[in-house]
Coordinates of C-alpha atoms in Angstrom, one line a residue:
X1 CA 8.4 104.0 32.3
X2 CA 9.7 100.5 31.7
X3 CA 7.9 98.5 28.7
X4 CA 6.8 95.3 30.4
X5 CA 8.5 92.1 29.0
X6 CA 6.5 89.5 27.2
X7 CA 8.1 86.0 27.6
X8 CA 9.2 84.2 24.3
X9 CA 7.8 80.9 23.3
X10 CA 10.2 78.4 24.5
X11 CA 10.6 74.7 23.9
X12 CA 9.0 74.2 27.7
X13 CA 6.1 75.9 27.2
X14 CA 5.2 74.6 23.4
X15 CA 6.0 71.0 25.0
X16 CA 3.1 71.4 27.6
X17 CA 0.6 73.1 25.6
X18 CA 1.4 70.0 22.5
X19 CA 1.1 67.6 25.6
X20 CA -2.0 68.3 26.9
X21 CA -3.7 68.8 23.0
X22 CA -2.5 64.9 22.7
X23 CA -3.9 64.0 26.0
X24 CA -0.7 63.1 27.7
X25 CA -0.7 64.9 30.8
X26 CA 0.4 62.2 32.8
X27 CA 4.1 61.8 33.1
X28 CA 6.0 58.5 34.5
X29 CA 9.3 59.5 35.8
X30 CA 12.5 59.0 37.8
X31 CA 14.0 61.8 38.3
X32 CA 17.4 63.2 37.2
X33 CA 19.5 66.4 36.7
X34 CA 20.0 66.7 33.2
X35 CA 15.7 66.4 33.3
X36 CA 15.1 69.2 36.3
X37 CA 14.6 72.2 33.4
X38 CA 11.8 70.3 31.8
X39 CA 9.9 70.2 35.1
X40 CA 10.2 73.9 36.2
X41 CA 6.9 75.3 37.0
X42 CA 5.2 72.1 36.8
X43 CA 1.6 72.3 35.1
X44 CA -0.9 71.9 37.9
X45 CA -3.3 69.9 35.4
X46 CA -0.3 67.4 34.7
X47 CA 0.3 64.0 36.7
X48 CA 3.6 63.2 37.9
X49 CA 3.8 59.7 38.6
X50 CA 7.4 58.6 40.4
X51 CA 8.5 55.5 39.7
X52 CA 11.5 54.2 42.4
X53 CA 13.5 52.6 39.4
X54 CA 13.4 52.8 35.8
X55 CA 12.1 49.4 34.9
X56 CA 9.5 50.2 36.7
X57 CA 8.6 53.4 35.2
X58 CA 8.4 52.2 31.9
X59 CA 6.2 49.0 33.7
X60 CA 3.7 51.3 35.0
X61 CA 3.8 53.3 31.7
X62 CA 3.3 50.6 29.3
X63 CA 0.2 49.1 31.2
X64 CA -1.4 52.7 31.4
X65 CA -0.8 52.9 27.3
X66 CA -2.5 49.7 26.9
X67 CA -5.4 50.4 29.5
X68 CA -5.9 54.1 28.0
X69 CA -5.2 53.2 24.6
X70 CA -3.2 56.6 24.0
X71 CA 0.6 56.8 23.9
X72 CA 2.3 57.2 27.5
X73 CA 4.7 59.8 28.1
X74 CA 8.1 58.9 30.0
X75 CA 10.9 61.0 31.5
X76 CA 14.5 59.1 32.0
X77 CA 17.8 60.0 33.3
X78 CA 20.3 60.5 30.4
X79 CA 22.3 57.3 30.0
X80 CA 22.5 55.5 33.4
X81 CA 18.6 55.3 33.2
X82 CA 17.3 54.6 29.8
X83 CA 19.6 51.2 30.2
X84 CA 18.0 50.7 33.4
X85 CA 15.0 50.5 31.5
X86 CA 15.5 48.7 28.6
X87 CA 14.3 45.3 29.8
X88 CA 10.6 46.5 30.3
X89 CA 11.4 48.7 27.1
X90 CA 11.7 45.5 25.2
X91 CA 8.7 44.2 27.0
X92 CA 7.2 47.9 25.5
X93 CA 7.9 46.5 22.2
X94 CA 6.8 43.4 22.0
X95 CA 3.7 44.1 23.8
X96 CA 2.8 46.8 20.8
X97 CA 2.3 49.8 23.6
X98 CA 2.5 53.4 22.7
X99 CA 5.0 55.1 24.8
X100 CA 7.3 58.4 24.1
X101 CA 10.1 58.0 26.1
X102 CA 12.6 61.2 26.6
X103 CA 15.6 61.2 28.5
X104 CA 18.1 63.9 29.3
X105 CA 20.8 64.7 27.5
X106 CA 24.0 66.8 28.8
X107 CA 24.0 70.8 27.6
X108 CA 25.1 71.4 24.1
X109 CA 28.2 73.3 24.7
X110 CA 29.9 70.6 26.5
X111 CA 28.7 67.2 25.0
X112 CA 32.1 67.6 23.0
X113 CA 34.3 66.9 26.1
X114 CA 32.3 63.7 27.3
X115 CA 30.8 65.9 30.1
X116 CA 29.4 63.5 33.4
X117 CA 26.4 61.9 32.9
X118 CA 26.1 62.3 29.1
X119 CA 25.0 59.8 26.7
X120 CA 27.4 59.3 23.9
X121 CA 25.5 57.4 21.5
X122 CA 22.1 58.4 23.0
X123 CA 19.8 57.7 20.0
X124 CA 21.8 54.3 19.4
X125 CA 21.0 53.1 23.1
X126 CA 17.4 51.8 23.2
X127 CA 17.5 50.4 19.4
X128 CA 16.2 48.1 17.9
X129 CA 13.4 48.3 20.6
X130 CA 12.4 51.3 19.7
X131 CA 9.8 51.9 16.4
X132 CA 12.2 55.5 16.3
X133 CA 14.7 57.5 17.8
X134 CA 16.2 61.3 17.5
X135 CA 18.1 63.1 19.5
X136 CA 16.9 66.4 17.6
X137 CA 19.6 68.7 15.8
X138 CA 18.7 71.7 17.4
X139 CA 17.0 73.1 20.4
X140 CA 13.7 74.4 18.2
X141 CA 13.1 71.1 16.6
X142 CA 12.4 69.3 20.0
X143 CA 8.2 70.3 20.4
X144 CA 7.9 68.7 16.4
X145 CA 10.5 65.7 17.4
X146 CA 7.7 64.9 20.2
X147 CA 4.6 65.6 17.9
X148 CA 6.4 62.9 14.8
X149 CA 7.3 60.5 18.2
X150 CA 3.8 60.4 19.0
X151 CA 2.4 59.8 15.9
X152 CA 5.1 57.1 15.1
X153 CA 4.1 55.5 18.4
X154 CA 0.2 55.5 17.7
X155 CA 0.9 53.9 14.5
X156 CA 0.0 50.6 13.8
X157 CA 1.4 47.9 14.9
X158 CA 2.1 50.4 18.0
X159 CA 5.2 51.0 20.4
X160 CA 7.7 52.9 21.9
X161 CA 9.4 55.6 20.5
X162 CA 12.7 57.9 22.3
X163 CA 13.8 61.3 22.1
X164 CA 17.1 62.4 23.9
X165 CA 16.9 65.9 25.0
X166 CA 19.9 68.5 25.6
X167 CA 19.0 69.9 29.1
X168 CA 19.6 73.3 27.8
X169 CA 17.5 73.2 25.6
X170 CA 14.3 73.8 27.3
X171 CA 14.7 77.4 28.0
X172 CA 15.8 77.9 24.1
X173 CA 13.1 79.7 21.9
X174 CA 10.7 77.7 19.8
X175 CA 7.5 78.1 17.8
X176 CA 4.4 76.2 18.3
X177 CA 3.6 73.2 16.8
X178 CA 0.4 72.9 14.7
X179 CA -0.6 69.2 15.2
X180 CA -1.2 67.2 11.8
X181 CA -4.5 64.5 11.6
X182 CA -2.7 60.9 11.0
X183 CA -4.7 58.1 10.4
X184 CA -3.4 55.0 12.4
X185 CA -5.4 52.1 10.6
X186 CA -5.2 50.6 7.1
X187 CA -8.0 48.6 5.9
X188 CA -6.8 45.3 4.4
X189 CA -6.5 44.7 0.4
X190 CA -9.8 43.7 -0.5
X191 CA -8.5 41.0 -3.1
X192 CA -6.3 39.2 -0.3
X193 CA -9.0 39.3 2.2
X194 CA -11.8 38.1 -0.2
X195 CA -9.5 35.3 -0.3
X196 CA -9.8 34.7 2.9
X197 CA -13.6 35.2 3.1
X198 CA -13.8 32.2 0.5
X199 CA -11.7 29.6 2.6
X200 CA -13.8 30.8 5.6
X201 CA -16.8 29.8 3.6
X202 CA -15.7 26.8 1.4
X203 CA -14.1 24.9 4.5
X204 CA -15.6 22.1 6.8
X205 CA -14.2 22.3 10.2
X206 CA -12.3 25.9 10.4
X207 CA -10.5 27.0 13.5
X208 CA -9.5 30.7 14.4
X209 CA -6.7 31.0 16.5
X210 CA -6.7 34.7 18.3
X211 CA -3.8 36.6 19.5
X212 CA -3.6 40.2 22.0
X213 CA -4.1 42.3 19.0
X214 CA -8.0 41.6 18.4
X215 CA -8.4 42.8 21.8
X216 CA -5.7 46.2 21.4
X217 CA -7.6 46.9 18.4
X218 CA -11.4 46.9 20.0
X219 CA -11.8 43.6 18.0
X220 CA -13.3 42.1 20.8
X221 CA -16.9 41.4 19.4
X222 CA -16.4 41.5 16.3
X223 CA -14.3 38.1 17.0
X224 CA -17.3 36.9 18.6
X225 CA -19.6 37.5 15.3
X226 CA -17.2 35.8 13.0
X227 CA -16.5 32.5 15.1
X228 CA -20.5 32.9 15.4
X229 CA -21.1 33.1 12.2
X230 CA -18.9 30.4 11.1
X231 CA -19.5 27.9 14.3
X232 CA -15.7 27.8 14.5
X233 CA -13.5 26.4 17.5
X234 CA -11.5 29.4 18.8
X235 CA -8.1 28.7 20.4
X236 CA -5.9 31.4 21.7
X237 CA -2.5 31.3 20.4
X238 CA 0.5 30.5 22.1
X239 CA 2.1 33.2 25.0
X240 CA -0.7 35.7 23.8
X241 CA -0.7 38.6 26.5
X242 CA -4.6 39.3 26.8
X243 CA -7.5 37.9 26.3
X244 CA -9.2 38.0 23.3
X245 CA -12.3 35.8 23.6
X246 CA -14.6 35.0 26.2
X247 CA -13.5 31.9 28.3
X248 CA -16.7 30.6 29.1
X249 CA -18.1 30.8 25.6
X250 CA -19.8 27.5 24.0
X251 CA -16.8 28.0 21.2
X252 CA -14.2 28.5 23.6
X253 CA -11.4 25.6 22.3
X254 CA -8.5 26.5 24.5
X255 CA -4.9 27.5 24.3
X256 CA -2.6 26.5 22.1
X257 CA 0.8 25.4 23.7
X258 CA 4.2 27.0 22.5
X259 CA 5.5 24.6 20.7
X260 CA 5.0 23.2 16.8
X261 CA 4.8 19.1 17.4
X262 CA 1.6 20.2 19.7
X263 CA 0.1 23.0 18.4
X264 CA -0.2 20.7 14.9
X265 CA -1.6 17.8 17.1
X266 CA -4.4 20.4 19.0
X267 CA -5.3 21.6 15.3
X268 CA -5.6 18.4 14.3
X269 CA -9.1 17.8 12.3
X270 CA -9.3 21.5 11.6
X271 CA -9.2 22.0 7.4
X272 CA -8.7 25.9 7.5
X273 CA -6.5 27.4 10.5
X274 CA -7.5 31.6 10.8
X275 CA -5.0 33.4 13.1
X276 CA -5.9 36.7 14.0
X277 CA -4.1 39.0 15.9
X278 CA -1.4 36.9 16.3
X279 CA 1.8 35.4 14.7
X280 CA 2.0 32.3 13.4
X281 CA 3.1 30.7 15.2
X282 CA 5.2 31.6 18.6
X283 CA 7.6 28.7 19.2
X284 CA 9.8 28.6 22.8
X285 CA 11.4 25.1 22.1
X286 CA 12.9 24.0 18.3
X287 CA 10.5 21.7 17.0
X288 CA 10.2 19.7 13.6
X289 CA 7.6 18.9 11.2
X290 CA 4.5 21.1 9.4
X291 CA 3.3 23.8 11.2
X292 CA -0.3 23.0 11.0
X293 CA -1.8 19.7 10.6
X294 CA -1.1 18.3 6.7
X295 CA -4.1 18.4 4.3
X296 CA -4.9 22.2 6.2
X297 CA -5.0 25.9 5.1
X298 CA -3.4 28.7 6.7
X299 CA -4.6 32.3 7.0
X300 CA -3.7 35.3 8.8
X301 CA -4.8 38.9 9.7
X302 CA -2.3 40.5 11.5
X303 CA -1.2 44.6 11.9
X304 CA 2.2 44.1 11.9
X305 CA 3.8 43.2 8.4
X306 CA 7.4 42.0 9.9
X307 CA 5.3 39.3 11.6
X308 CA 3.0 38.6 8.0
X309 CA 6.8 38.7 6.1
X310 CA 7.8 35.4 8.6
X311 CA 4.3 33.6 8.4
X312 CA 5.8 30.1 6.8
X313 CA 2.6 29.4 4.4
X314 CA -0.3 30.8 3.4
X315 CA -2.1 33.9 2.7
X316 CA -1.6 36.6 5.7
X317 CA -3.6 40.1 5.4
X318 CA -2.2 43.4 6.8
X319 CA -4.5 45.6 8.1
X320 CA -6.3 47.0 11.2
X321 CA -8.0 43.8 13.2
X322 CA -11.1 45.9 13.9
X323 CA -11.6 46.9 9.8
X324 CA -10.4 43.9 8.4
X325 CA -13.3 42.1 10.3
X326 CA -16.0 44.3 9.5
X327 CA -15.5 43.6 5.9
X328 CA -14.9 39.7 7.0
X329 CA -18.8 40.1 7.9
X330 CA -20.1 42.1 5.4
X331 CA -19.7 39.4 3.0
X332 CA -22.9 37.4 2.2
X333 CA -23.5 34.5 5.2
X334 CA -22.0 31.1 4.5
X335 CA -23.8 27.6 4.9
X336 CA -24.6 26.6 7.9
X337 CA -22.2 24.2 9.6
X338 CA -22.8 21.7 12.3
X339 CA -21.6 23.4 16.5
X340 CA -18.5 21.5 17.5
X341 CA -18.3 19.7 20.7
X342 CA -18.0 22.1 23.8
X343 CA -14.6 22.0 25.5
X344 CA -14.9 19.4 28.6
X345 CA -15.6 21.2 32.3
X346 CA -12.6 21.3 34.5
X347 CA -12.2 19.4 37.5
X348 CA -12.4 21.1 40.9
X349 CA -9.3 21.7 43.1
X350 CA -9.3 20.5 46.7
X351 CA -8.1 22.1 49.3
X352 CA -4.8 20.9 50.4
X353 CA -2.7 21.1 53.5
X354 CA -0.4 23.2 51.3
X355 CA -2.4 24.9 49.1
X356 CA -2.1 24.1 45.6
X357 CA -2.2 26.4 43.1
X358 CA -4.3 25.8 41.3
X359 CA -7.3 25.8 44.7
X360 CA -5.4 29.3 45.1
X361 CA -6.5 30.7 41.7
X362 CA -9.8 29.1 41.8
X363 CA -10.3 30.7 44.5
X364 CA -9.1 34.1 43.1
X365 CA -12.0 33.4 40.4
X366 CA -14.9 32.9 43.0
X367 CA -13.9 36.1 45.0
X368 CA -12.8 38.1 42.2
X369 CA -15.8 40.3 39.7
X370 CA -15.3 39.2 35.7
X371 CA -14.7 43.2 35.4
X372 CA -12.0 43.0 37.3
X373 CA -9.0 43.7 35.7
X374 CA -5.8 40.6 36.2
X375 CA -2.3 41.8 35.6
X376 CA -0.7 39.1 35.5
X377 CA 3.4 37.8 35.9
X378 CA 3.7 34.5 37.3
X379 CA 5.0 32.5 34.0
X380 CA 4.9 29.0 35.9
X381 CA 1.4 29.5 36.7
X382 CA 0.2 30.3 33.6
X383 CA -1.0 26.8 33.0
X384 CA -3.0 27.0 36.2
X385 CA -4.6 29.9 35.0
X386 CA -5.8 29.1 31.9
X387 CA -8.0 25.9 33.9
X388 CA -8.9 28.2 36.9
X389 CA -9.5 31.4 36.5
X390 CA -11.3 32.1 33.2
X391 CA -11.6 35.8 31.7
X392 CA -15.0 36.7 30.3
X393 CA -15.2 40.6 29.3
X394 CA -12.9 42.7 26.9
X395 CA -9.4 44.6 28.2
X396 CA -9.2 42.5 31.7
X397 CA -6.6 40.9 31.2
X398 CA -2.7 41.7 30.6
X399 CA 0.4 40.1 30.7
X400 CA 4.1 40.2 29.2
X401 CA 4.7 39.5 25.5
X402 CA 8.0 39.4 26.0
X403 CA 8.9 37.0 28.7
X404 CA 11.1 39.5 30.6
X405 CA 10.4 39.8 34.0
X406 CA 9.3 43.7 36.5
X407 CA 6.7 44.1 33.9
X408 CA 3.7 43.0 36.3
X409 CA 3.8 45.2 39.5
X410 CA 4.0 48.5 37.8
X411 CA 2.0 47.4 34.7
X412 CA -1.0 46.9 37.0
X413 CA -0.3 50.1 38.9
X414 CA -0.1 51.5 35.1
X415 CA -3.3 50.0 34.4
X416 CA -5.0 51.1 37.7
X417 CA -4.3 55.2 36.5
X418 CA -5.9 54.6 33.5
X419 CA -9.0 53.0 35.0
X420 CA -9.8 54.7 38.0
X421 CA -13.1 53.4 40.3
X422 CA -11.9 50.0 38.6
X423 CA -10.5 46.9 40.9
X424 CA -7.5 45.6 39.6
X425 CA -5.2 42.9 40.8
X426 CA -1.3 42.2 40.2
X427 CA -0.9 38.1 40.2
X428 CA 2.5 37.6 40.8
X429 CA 5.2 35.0 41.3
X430 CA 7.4 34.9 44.1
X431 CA 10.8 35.4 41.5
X432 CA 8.9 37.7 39.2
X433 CA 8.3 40.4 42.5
X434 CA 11.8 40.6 43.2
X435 CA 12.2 42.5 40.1
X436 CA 10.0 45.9 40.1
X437 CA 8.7 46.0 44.1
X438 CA 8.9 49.8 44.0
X439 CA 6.0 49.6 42.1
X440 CA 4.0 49.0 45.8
X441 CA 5.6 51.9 47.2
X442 CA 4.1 53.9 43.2
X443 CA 0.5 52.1 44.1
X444 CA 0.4 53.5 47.9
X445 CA 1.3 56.8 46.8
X446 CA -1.4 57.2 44.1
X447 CA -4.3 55.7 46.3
X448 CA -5.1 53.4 43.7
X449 CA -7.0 50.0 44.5
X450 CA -4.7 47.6 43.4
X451 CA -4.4 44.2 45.1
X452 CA -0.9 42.4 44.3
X453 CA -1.4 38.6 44.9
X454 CA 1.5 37.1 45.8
X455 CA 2.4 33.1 44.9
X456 CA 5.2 31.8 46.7
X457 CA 6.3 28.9 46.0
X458 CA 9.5 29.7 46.9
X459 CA 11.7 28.9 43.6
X460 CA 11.8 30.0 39.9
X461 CA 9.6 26.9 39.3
X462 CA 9.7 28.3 35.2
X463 CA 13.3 27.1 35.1
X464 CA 12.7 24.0 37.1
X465 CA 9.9 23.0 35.3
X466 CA 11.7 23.5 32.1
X467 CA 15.0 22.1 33.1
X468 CA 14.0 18.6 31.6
X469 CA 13.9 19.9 28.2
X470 CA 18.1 20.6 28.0
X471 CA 18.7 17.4 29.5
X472 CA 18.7 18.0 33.2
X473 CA 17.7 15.1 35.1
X474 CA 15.7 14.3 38.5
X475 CA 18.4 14.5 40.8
X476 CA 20.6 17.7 39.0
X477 CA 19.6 20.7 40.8
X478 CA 19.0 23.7 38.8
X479 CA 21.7 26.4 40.3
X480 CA 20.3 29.7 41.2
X481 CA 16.3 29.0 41.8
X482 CA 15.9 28.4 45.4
X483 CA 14.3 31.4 46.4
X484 CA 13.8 30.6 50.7
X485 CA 13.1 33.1 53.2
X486 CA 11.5 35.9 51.0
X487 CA 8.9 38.1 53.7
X488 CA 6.5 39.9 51.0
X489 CA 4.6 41.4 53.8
X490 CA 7.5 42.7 55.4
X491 CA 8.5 44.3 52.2
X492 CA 5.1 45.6 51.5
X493 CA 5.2 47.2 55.0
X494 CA 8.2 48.8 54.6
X495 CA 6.8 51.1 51.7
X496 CA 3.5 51.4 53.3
X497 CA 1.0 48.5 52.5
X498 CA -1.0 46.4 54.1
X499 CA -0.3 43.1 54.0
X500 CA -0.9 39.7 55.0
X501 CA 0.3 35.8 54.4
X502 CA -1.9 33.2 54.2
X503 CA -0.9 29.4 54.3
X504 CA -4.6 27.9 55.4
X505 CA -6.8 27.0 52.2
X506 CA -9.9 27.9 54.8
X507 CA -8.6 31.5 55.1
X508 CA -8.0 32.5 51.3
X509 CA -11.3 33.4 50.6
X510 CA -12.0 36.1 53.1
X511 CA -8.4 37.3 53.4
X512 CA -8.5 38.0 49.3
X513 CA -12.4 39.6 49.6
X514 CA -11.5 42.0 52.4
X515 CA -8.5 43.3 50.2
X516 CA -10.4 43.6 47.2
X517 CA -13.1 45.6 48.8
X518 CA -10.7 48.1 50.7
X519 CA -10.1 50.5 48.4
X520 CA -6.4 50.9 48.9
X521 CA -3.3 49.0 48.2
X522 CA -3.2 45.8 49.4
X523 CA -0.5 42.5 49.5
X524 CA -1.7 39.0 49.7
X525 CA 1.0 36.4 50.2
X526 CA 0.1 32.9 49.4
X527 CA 2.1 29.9 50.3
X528 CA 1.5 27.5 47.7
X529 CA 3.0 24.2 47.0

């Protein structure tokens, strides 16, 4: 009688099994040989989520790490596909989201002879973009390569990690991984941040400038209290990518802009700046002079010490956003200071035979629930929707921190997974579409009620907009940002959504409530001047 055969441990199965104890069941791919082995008798509690290009993958990964709030897992192809990636990979990074990337590796035995479709520097590839990257040095070493990824990539400040994988090595034999407890926050040094405390209380007119980390770190209220408690003007700092204070709020100051001459003249009158959550500050043009206005104080509590090592003055505070606060507030309550003025109403937009955008977005905000969750890429916009379409609740609104453009589509497709029953809508430029579309054809095939709103105004107005600035006068065309005769409905069509273009300011209202309230995956085109 034959004994019956009792399969080994292999890498495979220890993978799964360490996969679903970290909660990472769902896996955002585009599929490649030297990745089949890893997929073989797929778990059926596991996720696959196809992605039609790598960009977009790593798109719809990083907004489901920043909606979930655990690390994302990705699956690439060798080479060829992690470079595909790498633009939304820096956008990863710079937008502080957990992801474990992996991608294929050619077998073992051949990797000396520079075998076809092999990577030959494959940890080398995604850095310095990458908190960490292995290629482990032997087959058994790839479950605990994945268990020190993820904790890297949960550490603060977050972000993605890599792991190149042989493809042979899956079937090899491996022991199970016994997961380790890692802390992921620091409290802040308590002589540093009492520091702090007394310029918070000692000061006349202070000002806290926030950035996305108070609301990644469930700072949210906690921001609230303090500018509360201290009756201080909040702005939000320049190019932050979420929202991190309550729009409509009575201290509600504004954003800053992006560059130093006017962020010192917004400041000006404030005798203590706070950032929180953010650097200090983001420049996108050289400028000259102080940083903040003369006769001020600077301080800073931020998660990521590289940023804290380039603050120019100051004291800046490491630590968690959510800890450092708590023991912000559990400091006796300072005198009482005077409310500043309220920030003036905005004007109403009219509707115009071409629709302006700013009448598009304000309609957006009428038709649109404040939990609704706004993914947004339309960089030229931006301006317009800081006036017009305010954000009032906690983790509803995302963006790129990078400036690199595919992030939106498949963020908010991302974003959608991770919040299921939850409305969310993709606010895109015409140019920024053109980079990740596959991401409709991702959002059809998940079900998932995500409404991409479309503004076409037929150019890269960014560059346009921005030509001035290097010198480019009135009549010197900008090459290469005519974009005429783009059909986003056509294109939406062709993968399997519904879609319609609207050019009539009287028809945007009900067109954009009828595709938020279907349920599905909807395309809204709007012709804007």
């Amino acid at each position: 009688m034959q004994e019956s055969i009792i399969d080994p441990l292999t890498v495979r199965n220890v993978v799964v099994e360490l996969l679903r104890r970290l909660g990472m069941t769902s896996v955002f791919a585009n599929p490649g040989s030297t990745e089949l082995p890893m997929f073989r008798d797929f778990p059926a509690d596991f996720r696959y989520v196809l992605g039609l290009q790598e960009a977009a993958v790593i798109g719809m990964a990083d907004g489901y790490a920043q909606a979930s709030g655990n690390a994302a897992l990705v699956s690439l192809h060798s080479a060829a596909g992690l470079g595909n990636a790498m633009g939304n990979i820096f956008t990863a990074f710079k937008n502080q989201s957990p992801l474990v990337i992996t991608a294929g590796q050619q077998a073992r035995s051949i990797l000396p002879f520079d075998p076809f479709l092999f990577s030959s520097q494959a940890v080398n590839l995604p850095k310095p973009y990458v908190k960490w990257s292995i290629e482990p040095a032997r087959a058994a070493d790839v479950p605990l390569a994945i268990a020190r990824a993820y904790h890297i990539a949960m550490q603060e400040p977050r972000g993605p990690v890599f792991v190149s994988i042989p493809v042979d090595d899956w079937d090899r034999p491996a022991a199970p991984v016994e997961l380790t407890r890692v802390s992921t926050r620091a409290r802040p040094d308590p002589e540093r941040l009492a520091e702090i405390g007394a310029a918070l209380d000692e000061c006349v007119r202070p000002a806290i400038v926030v950035g996305a980390q108070v609301d990644r770190a469930g700072a949210w209220d906690d921001a609230i209290r303090l500018a509360e408690r201290h009756h201080a003007r909040v702005y939000v700092a320049p190019m932050s990518s979420r929202c991190s204070f309550p729009e409509d709020h009575r201290l509600f100051a504004g954003f800053l802009p992006p560059i130093r001459e006017k962020i010192v003249q917004a400041l000006e009158g404030h005798d203590l700046i706070f950032v929180l959550g953010a650097p200090a500050f983001t420049y996108h043009v050289e400028g000259h002079g102080p940083h903040i206005p003369v006769g001020a104080k600077l301080c800073q509590l931020i998660d990521d010490p590289a940023i804290a090592a380039w603050t120019p003055l100051g004291t800046a505070v490491v630590a968690n956003l959510q800890l450092g606060l708590a023991d912000l507030m559990a400091r006796p309550a300072p005198k009482t200071r005077p409310l500043p003025a309220p920030r003036p109403p905005c004007e109403r937009a009219e509707p115009t035979k071409v629709m302006s955008v700013e009448f598009a977005l304000q309609t957006l905000a009428e038709v649109r629930d404040p939990a609704d969750i706004v993914v947004e890429e339309a960089p030229s916009s931006r301006p317009a929707i800081q006036r017009y379409l305010p954000f009032t609740q906690s983790q509803t609104f995302f963006t790129m921190a990078s400036g690199g453009l595919g992030y939106g589509m498949p963020a908010a497709v991302g974003v959608a997974l991770a919040r299921p029953g939850t409305r969310v809508i993709g606010l895109i430029g015409d140019g920024s579409t053109m980079y990740s579309p596959q991401a409709i054809y991702s959002a059809v095939q998940q079900g998932l009620p995500v409404t991409f709103v479309i503004l076409n105004n037929s150019r890269y107005a960014a560059l346009q907009e921005f030509a001035p600035v290097f010198g480019f006068s009135a009549s010197d065309p900008v090459q290469g940002t005519d974009l005429p005769g783009l059909d986003f409905v056509s294109l939406a069509k062709g993968m399997g959504c519904k879609g319609v273009r609207v050019d009539d300011a009287s028809q945007l209202l009900p067109v954009l409530a009828q595709a938020l309230s279907s349920g599905e995956t909807r395309l809204v085109e709007i012709v804007v001047s």
